[in-house]
PDB file of C-alpha atoms in Angstrom:
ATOM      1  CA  UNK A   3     -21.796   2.986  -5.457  1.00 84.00           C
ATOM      2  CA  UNK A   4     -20.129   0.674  -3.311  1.00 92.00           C
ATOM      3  CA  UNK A   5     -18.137   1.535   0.037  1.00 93.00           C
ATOM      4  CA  UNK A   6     -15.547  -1.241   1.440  1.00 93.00           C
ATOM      5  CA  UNK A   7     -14.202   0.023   4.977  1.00 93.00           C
ATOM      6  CA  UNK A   8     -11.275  -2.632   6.506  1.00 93.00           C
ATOM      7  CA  UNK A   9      -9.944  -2.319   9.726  1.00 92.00           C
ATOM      8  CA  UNK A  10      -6.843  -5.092  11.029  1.00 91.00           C
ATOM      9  CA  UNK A  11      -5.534  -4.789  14.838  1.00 91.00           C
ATOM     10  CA  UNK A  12      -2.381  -7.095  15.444  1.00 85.00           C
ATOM     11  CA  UNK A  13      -1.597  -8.897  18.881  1.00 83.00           C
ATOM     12  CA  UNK A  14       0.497  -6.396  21.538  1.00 82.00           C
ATOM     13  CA  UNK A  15      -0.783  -3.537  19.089  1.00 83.00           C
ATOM     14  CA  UNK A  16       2.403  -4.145  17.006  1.00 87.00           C
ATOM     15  CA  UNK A  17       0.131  -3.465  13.803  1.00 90.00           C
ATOM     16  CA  UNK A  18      -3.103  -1.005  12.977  1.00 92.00           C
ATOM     17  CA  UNK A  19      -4.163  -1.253   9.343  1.00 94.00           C
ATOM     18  CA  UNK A  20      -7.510   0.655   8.264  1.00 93.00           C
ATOM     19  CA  UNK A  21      -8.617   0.900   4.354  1.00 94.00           C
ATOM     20  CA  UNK A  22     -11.303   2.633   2.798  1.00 94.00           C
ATOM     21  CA  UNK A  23     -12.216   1.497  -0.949  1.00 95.00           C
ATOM     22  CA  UNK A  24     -14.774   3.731  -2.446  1.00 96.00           C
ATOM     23  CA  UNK A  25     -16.016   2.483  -5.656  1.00 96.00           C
ATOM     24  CA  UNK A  26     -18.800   4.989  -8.201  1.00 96.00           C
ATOM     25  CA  UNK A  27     -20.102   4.507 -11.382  1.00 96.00           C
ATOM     26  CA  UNK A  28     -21.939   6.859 -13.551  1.00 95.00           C
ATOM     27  CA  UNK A  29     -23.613   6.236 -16.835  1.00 95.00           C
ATOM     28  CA  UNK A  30     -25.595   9.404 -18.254  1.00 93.00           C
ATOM     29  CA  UNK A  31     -25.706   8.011 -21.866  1.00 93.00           C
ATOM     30  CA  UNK A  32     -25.852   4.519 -23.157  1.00 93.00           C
ATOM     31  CA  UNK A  33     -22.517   5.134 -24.817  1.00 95.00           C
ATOM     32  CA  UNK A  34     -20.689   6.619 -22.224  1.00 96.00           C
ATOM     33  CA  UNK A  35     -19.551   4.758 -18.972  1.00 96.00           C
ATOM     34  CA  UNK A  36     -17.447   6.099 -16.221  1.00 97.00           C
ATOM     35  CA  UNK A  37     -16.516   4.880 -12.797  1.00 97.00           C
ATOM     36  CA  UNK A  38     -13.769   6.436 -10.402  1.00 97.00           C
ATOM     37  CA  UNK A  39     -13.077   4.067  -7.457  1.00 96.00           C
ATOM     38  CA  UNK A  40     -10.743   5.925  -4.856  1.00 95.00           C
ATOM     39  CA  UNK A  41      -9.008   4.077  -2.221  1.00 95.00           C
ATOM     40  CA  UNK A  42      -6.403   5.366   1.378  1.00 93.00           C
ATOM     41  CA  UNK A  43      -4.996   3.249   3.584  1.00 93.00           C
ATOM     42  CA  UNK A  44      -2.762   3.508   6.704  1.00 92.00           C
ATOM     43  CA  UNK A  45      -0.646   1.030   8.020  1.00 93.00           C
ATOM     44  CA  UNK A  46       1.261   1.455  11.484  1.00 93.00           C
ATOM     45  CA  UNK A  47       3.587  -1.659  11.767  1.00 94.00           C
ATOM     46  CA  UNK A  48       6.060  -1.661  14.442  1.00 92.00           C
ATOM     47  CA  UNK A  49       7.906  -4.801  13.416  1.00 92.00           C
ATOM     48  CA  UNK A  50       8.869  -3.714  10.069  1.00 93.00           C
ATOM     49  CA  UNK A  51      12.163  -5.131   8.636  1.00 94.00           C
ATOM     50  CA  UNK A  52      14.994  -2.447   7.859  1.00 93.00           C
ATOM     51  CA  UNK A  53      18.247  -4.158   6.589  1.00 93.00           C
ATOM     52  CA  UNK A  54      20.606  -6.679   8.173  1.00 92.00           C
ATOM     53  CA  UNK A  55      23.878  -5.174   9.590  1.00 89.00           C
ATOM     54  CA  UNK A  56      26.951  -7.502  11.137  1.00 85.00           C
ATOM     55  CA  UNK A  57      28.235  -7.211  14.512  1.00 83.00           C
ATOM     56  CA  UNK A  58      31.496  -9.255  15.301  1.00 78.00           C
ATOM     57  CA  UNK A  59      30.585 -11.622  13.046  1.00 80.00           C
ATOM     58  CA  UNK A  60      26.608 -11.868  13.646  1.00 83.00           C
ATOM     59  CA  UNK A  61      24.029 -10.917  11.601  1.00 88.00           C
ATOM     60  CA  UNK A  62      21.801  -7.817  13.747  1.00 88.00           C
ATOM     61  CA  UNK A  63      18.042  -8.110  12.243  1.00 93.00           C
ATOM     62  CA  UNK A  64      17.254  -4.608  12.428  1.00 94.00           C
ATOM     63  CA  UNK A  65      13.738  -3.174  12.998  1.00 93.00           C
ATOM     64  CA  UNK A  66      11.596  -0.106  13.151  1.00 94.00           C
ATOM     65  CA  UNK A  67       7.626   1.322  13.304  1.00 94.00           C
ATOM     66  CA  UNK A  68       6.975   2.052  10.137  1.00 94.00           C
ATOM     67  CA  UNK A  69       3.837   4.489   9.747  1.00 92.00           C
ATOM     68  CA  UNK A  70       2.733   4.452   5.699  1.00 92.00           C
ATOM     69  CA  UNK A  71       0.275   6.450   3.750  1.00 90.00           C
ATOM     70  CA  UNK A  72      -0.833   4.928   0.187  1.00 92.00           C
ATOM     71  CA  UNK A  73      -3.356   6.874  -1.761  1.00 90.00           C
ATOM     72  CA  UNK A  74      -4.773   6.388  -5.509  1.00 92.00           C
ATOM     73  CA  UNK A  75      -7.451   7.067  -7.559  1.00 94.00           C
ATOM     74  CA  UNK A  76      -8.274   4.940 -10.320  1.00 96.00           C
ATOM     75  CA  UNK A  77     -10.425   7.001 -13.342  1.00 96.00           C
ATOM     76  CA  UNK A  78     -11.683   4.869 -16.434  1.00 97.00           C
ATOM     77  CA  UNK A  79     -14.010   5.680 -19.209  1.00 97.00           C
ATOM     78  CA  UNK A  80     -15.689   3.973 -21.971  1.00 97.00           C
ATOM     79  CA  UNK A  81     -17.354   5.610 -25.074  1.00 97.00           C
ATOM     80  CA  UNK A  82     -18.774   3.711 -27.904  1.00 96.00           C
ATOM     81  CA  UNK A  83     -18.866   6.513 -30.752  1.00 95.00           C
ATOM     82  CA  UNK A  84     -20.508   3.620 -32.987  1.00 93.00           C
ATOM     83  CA  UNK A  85     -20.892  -0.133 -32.212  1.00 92.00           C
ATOM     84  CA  UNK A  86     -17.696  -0.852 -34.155  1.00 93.00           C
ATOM     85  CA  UNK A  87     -15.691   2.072 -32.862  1.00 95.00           C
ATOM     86  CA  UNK A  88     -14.934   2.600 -29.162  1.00 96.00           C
ATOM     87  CA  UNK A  89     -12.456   4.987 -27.134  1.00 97.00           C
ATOM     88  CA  UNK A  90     -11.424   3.989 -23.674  1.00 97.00           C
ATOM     89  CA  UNK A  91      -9.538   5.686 -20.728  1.00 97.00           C
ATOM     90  CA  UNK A  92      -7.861   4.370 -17.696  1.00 97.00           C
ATOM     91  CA  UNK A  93      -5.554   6.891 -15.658  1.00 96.00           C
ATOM     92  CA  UNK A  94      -4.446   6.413 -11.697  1.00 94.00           C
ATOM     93  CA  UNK A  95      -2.936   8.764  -9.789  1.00 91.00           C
ATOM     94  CA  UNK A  96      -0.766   6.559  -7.172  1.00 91.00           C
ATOM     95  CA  UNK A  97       1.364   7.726  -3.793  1.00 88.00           C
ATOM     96  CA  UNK A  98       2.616   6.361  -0.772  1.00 89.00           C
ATOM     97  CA  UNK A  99       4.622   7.447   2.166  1.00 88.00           C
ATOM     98  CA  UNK A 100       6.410   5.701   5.142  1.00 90.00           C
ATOM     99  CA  UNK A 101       8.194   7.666   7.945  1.00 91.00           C
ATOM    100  CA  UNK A 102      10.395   5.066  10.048  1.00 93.00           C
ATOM    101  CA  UNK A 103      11.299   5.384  13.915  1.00 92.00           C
ATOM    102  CA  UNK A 104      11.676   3.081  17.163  1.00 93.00           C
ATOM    103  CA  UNK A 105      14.207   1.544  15.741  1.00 94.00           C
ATOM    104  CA  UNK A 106      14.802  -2.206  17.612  1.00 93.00           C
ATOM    105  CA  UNK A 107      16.790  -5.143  16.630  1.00 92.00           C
ATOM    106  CA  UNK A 108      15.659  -8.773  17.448  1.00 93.00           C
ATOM    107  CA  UNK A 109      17.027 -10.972  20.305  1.00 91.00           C
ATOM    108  CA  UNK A 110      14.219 -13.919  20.322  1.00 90.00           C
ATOM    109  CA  UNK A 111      11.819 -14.070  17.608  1.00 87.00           C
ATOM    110  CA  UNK A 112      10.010 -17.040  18.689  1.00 88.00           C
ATOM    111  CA  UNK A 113       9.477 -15.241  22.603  1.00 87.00           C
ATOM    112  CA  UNK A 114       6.584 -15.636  24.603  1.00 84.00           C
ATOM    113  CA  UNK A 115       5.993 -12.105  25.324  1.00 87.00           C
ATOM    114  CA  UNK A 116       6.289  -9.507  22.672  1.00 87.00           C
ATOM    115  CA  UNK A 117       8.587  -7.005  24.776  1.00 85.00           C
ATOM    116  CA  UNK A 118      11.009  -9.488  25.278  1.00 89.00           C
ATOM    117  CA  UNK A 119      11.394 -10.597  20.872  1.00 91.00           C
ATOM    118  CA  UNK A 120      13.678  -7.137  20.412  1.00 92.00           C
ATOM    119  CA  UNK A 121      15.952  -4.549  22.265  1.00 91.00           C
ATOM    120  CA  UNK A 122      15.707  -1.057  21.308  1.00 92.00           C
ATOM    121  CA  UNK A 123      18.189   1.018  19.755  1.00 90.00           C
ATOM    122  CA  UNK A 124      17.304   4.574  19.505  1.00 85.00           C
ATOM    123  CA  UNK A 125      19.364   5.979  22.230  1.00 86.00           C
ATOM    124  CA  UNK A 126      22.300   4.667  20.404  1.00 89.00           C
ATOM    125  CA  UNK A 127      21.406   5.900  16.458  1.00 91.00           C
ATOM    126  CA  UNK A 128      22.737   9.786  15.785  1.00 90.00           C
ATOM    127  CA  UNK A 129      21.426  10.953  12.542  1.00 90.00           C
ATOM    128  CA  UNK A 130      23.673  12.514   9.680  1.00 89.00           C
ATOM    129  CA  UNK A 131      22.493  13.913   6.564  1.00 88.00           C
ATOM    130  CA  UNK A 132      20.718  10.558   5.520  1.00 88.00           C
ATOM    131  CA  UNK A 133      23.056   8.046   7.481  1.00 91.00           C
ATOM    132  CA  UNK A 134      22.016   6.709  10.927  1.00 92.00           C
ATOM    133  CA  UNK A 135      25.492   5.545  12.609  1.00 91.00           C
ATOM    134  CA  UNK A 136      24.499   3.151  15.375  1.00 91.00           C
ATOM    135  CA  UNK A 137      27.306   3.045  18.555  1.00 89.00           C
ATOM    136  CA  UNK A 138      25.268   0.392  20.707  1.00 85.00           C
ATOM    137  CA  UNK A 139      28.372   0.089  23.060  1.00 79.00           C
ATOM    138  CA  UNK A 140      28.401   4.333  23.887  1.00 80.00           C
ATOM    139  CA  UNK A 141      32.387   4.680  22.918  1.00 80.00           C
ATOM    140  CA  UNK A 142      31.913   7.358  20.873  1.00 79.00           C
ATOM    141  CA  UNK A 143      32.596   4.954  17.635  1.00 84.00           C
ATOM    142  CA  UNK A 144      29.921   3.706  15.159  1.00 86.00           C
ATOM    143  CA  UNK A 145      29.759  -0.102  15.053  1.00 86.00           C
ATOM    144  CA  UNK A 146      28.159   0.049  11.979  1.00 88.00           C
ATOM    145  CA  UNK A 147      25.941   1.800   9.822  1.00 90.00           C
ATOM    146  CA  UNK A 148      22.039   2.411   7.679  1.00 90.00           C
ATOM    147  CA  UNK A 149      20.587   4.474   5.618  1.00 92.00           C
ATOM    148  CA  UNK A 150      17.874   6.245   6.451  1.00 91.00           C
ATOM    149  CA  UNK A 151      14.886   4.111   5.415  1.00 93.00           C
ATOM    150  CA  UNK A 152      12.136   6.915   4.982  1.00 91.00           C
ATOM    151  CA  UNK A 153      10.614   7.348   1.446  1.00 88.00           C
ATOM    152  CA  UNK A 154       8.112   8.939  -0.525  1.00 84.00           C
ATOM    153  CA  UNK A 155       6.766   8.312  -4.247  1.00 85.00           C
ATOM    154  CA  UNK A 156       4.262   9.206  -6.462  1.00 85.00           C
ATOM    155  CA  UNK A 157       3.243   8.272 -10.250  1.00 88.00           C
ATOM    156  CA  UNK A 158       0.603   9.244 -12.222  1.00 90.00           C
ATOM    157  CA  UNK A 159      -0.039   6.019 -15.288  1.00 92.00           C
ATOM    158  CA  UNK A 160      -2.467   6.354 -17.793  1.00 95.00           C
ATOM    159  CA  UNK A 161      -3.630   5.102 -21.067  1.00 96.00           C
ATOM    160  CA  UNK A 162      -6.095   5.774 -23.843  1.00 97.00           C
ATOM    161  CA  UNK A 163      -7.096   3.234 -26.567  1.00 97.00           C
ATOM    162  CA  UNK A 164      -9.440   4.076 -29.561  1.00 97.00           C
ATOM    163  CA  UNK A 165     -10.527   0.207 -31.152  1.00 96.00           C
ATOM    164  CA  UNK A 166     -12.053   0.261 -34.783  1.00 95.00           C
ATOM    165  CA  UNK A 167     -13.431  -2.791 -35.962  1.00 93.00           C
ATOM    166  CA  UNK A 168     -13.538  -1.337 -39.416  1.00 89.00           C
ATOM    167  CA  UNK A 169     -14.583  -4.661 -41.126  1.00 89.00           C
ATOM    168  CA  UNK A 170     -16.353  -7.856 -38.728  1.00 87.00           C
ATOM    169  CA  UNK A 171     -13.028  -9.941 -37.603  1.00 85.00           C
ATOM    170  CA  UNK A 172     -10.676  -7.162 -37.894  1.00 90.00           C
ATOM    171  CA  UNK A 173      -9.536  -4.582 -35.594  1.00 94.00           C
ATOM    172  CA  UNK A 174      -7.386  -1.216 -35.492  1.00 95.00           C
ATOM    173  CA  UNK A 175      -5.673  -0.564 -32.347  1.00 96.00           C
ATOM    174  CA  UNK A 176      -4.180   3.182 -31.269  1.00 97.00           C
ATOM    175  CA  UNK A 177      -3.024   3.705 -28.038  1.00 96.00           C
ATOM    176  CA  UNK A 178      -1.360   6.037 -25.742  1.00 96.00           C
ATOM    177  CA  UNK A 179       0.339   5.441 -22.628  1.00 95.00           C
ATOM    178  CA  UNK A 180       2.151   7.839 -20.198  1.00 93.00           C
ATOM    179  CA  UNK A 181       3.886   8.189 -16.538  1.00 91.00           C
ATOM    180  CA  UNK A 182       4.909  10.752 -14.985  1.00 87.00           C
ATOM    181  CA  UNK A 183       7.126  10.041 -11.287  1.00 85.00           C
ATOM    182  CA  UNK A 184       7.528  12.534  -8.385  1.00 78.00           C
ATOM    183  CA  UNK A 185       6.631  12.317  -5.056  1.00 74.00           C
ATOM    184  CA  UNK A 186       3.721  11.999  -2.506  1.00 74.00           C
ATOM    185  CA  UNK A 187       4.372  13.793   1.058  1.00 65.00           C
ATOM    186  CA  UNK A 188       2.843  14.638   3.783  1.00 57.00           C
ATOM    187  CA  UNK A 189       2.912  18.753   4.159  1.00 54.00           C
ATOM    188  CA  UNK A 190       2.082  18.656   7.557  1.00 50.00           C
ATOM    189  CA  UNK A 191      -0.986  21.055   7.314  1.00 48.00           C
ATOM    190  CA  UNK A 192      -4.155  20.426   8.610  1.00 46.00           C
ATOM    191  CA  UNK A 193      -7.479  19.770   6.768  1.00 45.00           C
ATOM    192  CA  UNK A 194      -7.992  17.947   3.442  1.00 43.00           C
ATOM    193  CA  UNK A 195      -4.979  19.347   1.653  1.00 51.00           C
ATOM    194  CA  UNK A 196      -2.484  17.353   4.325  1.00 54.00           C
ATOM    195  CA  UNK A 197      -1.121  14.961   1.582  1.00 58.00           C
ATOM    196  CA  UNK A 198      -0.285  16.451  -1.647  1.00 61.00           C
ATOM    197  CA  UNK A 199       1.481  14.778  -5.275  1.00 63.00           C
ATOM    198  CA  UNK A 200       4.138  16.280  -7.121  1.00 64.00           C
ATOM    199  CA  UNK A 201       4.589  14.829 -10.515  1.00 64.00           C
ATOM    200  CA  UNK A 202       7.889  16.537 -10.863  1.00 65.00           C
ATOM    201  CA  UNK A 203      10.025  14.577 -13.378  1.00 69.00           C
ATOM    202  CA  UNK A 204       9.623  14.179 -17.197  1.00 77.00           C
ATOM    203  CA  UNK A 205       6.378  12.413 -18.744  1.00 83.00           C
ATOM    204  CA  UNK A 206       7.433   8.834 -20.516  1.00 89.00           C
ATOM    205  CA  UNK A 207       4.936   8.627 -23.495  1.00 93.00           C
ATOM    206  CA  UNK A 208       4.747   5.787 -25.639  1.00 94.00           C
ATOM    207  CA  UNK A 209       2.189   5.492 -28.763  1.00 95.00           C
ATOM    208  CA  UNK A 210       0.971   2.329 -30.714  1.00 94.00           C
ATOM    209  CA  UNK A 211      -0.495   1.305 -33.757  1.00 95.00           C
ATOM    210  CA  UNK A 212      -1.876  -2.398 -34.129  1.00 93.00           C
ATOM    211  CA  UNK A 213      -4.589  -4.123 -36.455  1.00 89.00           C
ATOM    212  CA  UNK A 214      -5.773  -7.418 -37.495  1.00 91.00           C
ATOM    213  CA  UNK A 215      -7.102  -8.865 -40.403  1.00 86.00           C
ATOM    214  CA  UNK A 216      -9.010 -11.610 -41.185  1.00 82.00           C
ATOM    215  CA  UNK A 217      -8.948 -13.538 -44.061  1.00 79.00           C
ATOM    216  CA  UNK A 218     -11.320 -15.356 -45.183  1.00 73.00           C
ATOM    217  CA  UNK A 219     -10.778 -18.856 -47.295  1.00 66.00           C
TER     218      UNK A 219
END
């Protein structure tokens, strides 16, 4: 069992990072091997790039603090049922989260001090539906427009390959592959059930048949 914690502090505090990698493996037979190696991270950036919008003819570099969750789990399995037939599993649930805000725009990338590389720009952002409209000069009239940046996504991949070598040289391949999409969100509970997946839309399954031969001269 191996644990890998990582922990990344930026200048100005414009960036917290922290990882944990968790790594077990477990082998109870000589045939069978299995090893699940979870891993979280959260990453607070506040100088994460939005979109480029164009104000009277100038390009506006638009910023926010970005606060993401990613979360997997990566499962594999090996079973040798004889020495020339094996079955093997891999399958990772996968989801990540970022929730935008502090919107800024940049002024001086290359300033001294950090406070003075940007200009803030929530007072002037009103929210619709998904839409931010951004009025920086307060006249009541949008000078231009973004979509809301926030997003969510989760996928579930897996595969399982059974490999005969049913004479020495050649091999018989079936495998099985499959993803599922949905989402990964935040359900704003407390305790270990904060973060949840929902694997919501139709399973993509694909199955494959392969072998070799080798002939012999």
């Amino acid at each position: 069992m191996t644990v890998n914690p990582q922990w990344l502090v930026g200048d100005n505090n414009y960036l917290r990072t922290s990882d944990l990698d968790i790594s077990l493996t477990y082998r109870p037979i000589n045939a069978l091997n299995i090893s699940i190696a979870p891993s979280f991270s959260h990453n607070n950036n506040q100088l994460q790039y939005v979109t480029t919008a164009e104000v009277g003819g100038s390009d506006r570099y638009l910023m926010g603090s970005i606060e993401q969750t990613t979360f997997r789990v990566t499962l594999r399995a090996t079973y040798m049922v004889t020495p020339n037939l094996s079955i093997q599993y891999w399958g990772q649930p996968f989801g990540t989260q970022g929730i935008y805000s502090n919107f800024k725009y940049i002024t001086n990338a290359n300033a001294g001090e950090y406070s003075q590389r940007f200009m803030p720009m929530s007072n002037w952002m009103t929210l619709s539906g998904d839409t931010y409209s951004v009025d920086e000069n307060n006249k009541g009239t949008a000078d231009y427009t973004l979509s809301q940046p926030d997003f969510h996504f989760g996928q579930f991949r897996s595969n399982m390959v059974l490999r005969w070598e049913y004479i020495p040289g050649s091999t018989f391949f079936l495998v099985w592959t499959q993803e599922m999409n949905g989402s990964f969100y935040d359900k704003s509970t407390a305790s270990l059930d904060q973060y949840s997946f929902d694997f919501n839309q139709q399973a993509h399954n694909i199955f494959l048949m392969k072998y070799t031969y080798r002939f012999r001269l």
